[in-house]
PDB file of C-alpha atoms in Angstrom:
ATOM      1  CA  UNK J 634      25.676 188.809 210.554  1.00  0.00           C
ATOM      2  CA  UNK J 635      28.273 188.106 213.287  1.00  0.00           C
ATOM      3  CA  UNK J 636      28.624 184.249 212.890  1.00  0.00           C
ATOM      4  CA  UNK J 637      29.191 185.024 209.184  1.00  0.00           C
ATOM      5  CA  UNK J 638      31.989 187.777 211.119  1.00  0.00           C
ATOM      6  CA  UNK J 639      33.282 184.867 212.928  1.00  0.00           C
ATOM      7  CA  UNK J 640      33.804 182.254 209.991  1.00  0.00           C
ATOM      8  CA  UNK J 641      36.079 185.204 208.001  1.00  0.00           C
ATOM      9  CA  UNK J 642      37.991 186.628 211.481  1.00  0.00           C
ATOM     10  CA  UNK J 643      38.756 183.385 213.208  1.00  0.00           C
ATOM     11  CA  UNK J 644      40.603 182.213 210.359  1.00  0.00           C
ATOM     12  CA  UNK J 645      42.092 185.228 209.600  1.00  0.00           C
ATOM     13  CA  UNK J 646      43.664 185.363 213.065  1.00  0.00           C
ATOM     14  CA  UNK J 647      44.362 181.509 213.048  1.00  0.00           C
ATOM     15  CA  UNK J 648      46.745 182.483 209.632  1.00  0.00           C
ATOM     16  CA  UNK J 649      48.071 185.654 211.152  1.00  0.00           C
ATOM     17  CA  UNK J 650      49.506 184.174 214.756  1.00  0.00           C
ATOM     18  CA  UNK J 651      50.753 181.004 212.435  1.00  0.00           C
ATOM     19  CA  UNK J 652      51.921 183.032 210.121  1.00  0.00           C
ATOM     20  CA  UNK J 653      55.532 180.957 209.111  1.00  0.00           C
ATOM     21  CA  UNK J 654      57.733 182.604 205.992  1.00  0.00           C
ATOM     22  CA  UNK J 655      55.735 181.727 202.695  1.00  0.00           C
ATOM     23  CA  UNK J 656      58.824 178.934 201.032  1.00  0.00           C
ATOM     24  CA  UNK J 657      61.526 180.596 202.834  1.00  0.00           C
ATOM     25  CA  UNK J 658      60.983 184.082 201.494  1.00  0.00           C
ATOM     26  CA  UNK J 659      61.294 187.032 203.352  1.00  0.00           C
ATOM     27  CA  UNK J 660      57.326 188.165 203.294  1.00  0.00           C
ATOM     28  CA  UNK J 661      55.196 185.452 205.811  1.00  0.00           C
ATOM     29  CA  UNK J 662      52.168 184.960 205.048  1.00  0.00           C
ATOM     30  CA  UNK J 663      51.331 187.526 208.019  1.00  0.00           C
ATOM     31  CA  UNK J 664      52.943 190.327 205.966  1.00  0.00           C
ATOM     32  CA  UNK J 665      51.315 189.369 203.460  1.00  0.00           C
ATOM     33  CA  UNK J 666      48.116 189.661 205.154  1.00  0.00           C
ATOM     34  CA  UNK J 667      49.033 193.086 206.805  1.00  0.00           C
ATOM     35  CA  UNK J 668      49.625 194.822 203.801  1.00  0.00           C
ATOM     36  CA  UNK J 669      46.213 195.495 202.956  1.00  0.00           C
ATOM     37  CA  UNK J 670      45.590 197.068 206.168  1.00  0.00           C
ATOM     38  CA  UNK J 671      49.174 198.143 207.159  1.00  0.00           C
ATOM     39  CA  UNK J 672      49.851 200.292 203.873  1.00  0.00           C
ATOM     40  CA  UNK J 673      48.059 203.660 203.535  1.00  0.00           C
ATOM     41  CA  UNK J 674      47.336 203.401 199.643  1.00  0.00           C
ATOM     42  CA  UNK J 675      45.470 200.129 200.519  1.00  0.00           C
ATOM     43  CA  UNK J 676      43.744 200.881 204.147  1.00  0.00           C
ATOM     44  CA  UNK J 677      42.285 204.332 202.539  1.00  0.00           C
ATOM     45  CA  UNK J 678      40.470 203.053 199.849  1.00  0.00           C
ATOM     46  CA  UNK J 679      39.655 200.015 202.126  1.00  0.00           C
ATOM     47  CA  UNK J 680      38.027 202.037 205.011  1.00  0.00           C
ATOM     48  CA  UNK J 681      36.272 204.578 202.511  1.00  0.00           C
ATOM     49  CA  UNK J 682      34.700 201.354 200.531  1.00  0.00           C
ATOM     50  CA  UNK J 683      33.402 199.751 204.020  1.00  0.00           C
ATOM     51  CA  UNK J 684      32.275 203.356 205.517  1.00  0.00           C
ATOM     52  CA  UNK J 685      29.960 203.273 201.895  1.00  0.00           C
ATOM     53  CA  UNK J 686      28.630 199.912 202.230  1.00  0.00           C
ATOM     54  CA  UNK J 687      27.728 200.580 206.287  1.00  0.00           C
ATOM     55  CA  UNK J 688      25.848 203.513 205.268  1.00  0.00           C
ATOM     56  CA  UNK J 689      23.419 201.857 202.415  1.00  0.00           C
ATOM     57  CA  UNK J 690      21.496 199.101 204.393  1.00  0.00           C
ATOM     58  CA  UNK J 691      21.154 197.134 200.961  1.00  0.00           C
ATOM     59  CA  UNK J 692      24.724 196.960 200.533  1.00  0.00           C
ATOM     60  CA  UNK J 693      25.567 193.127 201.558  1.00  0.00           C
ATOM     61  CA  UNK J 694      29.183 191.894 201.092  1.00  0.00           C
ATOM     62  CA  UNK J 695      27.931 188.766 199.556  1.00  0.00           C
ATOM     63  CA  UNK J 696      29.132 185.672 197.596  1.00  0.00           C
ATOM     64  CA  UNK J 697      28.698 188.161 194.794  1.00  0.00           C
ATOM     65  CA  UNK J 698      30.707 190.579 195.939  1.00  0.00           C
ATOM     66  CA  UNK J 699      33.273 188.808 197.519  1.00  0.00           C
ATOM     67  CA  UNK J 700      33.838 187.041 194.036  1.00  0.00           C
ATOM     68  CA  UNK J 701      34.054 190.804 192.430  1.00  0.00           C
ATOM     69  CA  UNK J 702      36.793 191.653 194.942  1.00  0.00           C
ATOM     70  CA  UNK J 703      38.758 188.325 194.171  1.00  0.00           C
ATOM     71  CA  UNK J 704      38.539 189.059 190.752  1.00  0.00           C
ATOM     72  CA  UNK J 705      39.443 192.667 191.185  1.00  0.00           C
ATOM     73  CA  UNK J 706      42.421 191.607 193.065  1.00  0.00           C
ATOM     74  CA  UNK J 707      44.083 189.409 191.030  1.00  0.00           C
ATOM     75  CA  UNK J 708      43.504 191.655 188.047  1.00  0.00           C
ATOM     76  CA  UNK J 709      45.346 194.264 190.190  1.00  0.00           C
ATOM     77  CA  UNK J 710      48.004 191.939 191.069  1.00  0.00           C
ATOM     78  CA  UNK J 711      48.132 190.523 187.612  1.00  0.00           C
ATOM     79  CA  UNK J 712      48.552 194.220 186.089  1.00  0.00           C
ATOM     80  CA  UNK J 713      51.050 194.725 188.618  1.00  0.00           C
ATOM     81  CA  UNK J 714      53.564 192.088 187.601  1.00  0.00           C
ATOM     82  CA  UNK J 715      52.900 192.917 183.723  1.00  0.00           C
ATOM     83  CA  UNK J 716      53.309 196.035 184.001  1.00  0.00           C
ATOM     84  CA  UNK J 717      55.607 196.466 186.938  1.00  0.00           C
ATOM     85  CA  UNK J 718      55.335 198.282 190.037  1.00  0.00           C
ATOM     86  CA  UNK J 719      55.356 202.241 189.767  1.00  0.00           C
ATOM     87  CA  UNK J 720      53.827 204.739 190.881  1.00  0.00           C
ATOM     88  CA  UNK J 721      50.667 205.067 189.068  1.00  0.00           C
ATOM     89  CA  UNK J 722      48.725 202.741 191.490  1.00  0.00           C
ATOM     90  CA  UNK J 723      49.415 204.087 194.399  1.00  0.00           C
ATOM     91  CA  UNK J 724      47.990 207.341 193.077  1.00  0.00           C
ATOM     92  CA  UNK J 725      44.687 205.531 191.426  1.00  0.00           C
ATOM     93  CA  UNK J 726      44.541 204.300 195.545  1.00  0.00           C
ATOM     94  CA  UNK J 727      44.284 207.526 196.840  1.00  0.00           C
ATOM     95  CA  UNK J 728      41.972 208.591 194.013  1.00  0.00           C
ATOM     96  CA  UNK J 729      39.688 205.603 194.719  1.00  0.00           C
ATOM     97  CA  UNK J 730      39.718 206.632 198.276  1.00  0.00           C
ATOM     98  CA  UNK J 731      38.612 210.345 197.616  1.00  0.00           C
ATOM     99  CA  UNK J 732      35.782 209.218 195.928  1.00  0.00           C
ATOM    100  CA  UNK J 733      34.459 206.694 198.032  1.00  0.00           C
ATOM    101  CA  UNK J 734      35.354 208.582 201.121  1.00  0.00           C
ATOM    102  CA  UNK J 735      33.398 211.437 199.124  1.00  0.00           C
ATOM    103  CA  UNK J 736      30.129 209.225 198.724  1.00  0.00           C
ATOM    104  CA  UNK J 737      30.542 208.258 203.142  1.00  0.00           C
ATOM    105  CA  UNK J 738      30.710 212.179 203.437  1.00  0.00           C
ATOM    106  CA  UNK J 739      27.966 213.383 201.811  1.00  0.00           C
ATOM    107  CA  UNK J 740      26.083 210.606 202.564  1.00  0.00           C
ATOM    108  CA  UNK J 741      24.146 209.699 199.433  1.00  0.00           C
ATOM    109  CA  UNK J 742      22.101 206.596 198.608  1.00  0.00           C
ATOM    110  CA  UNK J 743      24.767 204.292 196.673  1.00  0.00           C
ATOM    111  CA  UNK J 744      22.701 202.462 193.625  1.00  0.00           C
ATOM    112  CA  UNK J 745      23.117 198.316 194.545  1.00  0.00           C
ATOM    113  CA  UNK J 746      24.824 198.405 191.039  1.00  0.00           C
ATOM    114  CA  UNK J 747      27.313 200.830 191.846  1.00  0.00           C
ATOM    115  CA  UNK J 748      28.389 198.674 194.981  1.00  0.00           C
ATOM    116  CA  UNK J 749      29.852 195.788 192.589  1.00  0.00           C
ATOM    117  CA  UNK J 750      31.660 198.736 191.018  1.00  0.00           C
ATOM    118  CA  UNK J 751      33.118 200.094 193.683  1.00  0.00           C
ATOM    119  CA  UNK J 752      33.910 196.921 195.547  1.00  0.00           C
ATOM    120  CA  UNK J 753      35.761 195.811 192.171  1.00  0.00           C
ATOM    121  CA  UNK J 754      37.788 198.819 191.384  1.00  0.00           C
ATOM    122  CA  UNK J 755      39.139 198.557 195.545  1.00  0.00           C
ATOM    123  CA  UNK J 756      40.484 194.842 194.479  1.00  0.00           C
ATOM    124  CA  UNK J 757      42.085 195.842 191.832  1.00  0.00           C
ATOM    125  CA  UNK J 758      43.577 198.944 193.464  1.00  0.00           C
ATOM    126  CA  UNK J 759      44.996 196.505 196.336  1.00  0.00           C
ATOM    127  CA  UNK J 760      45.656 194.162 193.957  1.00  0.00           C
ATOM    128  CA  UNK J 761      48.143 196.679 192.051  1.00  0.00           C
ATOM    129  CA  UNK J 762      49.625 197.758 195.152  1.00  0.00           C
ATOM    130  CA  UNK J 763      50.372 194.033 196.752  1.00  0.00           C
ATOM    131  CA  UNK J 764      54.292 193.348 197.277  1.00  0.00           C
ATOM    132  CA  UNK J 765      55.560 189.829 196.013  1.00  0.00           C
ATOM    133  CA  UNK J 766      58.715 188.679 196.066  1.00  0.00           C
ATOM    134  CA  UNK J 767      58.314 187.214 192.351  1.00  0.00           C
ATOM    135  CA  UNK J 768      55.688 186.643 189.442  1.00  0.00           C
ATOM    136  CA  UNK J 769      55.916 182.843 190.318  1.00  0.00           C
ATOM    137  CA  UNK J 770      52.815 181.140 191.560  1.00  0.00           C
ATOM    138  CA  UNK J 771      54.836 179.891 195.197  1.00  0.00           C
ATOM    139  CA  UNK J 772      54.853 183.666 195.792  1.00  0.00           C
ATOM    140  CA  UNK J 773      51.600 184.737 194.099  1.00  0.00           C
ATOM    141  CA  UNK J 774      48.953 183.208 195.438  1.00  0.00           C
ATOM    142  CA  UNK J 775      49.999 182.992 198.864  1.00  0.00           C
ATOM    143  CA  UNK J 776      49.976 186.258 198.958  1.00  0.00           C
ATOM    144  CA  UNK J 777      46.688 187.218 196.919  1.00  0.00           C
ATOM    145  CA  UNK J 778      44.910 184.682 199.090  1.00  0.00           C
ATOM    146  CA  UNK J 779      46.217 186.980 202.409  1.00  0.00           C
ATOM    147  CA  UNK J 780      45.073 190.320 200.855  1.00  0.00           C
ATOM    148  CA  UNK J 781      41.672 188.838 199.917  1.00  0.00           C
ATOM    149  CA  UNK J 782      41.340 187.085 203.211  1.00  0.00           C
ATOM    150  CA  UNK J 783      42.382 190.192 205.079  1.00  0.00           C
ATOM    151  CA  UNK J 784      40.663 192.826 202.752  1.00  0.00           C
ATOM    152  CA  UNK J 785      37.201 190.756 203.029  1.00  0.00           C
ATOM    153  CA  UNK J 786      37.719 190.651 206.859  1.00  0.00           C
ATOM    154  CA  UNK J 787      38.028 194.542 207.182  1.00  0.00           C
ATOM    155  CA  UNK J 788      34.725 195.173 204.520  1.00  0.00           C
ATOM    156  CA  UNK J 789      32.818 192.459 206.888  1.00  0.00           C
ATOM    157  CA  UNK J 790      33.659 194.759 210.292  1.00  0.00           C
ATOM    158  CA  UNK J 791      33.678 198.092 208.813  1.00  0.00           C
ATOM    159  CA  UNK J 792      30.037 197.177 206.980  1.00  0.00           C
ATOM    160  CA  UNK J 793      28.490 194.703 208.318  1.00  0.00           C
ATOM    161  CA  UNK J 794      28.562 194.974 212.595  1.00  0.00           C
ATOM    162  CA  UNK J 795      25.958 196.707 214.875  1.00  0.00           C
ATOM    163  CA  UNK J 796      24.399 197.715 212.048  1.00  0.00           C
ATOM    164  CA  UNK J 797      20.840 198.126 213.540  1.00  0.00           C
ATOM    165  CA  UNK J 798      22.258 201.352 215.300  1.00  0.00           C
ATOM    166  CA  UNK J 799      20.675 204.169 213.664  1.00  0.00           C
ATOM    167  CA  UNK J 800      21.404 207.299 216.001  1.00  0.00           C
ATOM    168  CA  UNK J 801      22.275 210.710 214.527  1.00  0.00           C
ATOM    169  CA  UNK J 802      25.950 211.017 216.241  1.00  0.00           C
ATOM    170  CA  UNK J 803      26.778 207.264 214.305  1.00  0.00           C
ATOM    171  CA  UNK J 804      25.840 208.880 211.136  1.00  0.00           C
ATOM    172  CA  UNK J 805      27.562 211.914 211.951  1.00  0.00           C
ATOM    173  CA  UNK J 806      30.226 209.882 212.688  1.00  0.00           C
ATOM    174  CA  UNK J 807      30.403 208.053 208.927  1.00  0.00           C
ATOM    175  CA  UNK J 808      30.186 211.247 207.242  1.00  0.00           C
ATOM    176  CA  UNK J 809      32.993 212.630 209.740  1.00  0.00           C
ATOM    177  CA  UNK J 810      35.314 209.690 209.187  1.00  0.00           C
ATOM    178  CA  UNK J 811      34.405 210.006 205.009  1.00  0.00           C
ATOM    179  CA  UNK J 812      35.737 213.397 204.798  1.00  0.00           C
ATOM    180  CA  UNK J 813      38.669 212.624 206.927  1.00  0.00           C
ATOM    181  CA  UNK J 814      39.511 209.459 204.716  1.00  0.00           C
ATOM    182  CA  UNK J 815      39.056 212.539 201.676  1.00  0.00           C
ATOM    183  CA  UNK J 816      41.361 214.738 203.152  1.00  0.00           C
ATOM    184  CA  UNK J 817      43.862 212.406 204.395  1.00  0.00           C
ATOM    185  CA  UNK J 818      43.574 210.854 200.678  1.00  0.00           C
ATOM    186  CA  UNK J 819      43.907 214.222 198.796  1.00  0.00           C
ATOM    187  CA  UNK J 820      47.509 214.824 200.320  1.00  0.00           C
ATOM    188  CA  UNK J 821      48.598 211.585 199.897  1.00  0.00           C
ATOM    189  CA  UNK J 822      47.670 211.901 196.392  1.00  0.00           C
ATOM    190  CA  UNK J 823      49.049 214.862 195.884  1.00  0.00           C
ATOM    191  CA  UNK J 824      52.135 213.652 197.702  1.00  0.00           C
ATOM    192  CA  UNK J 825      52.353 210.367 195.178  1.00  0.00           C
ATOM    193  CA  UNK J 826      51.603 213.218 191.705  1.00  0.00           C
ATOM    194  CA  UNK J 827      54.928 214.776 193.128  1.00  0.00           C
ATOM    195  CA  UNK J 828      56.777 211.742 193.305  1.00  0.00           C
ATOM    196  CA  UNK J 829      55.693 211.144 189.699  1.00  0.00           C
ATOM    197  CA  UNK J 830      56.779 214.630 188.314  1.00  0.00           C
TER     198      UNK J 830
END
């Protein structure tokens, strides 16, 4: 539980205070890990996805599952730079984020098969929404390495601490915070849709 906390944050923080420009580029390495949790198309879908796995006590961000989100991410990232930036992943964000912040709301059981789902379509949908300077490999994986670092950080704290409490106000809470996440989501979306049309 909270050493396993420790071994992802302390890095995490290590990276962030050092964080020096990534090969004299404009985005340091602690933009890079910011963005995730800094931009509201990523931090939506982000929260919503940790607020599910606190609420289903056999959801565990594993090995497994922290190898989905890698994947996930570069695949995002790796769509992104084929198929340039626009607006279309911003809006598949929000979308995630409705329906994950949907499942925290009305508080369901989650399947454990669903999880690896879930926790793969948020990589990808940070992933697409990552900034890099270029498609070169300097800028790349500096970057995707931040996200993941940063992205596995905020699952771990979101899903994984004082987990043992069980009151009725902490699950009120979850649900609370899902719908919030749902309705803060829905206007971004529609927001984004206007942009697009």
């Amino acid at each position: 539980g909270m050493d396993r906390l420790r071994l992802y944050i302390i890095p995490l923080a290590t990276a962030v205070a050092h964080a020096s420009p990534a090969m004299a580029h404009d985005a340091s390495l602690g933009d890079q890990m910011l963005q995730p949790v800094t931009a509201a198309q990523s931090l939506l879908p982000l929260l919503a996805v940790g607020l599910v796995c606190r609420q289903n006590d056999h959801i565990e961000i594993n090995r497994v599952q922290i190898l989905i989100l890698g994947i996930g991410l570069a695949m995002g990232l790796a769509g992104q730079i084929h198929f340039g930036a626009g607006d279309s992943p911003v809006a598949i964000s929000f979308v995630l984020a409705c329906l994950a912040g949907g499942i925290a709301a009305i508080a369901r059981p989650v399947p454990a098969g669903a999880t690896s789902l879930i926790v793969f379509a948020l990589g990808l949908a940070i992933g697409a929404n990552l900034h890099v300077e270029t498609s070169s490999l300097l800028d790349v994986a500096p970057a995707l390495a931040a996200a993941f670092f940063a992205t596995i950080a905020v699952l771990l704290l979101i899903a994984e601490t004082a987990r043992s409490v069980t009151h009725d106000w902490h699950a009120i809470g979850l649900r609370v915070a899902g719908s919030w996440i749902v309705a803060v989501a829905v206007i971004a979306l529609a927001l984004s849709l206007r942009g697009l049309a």
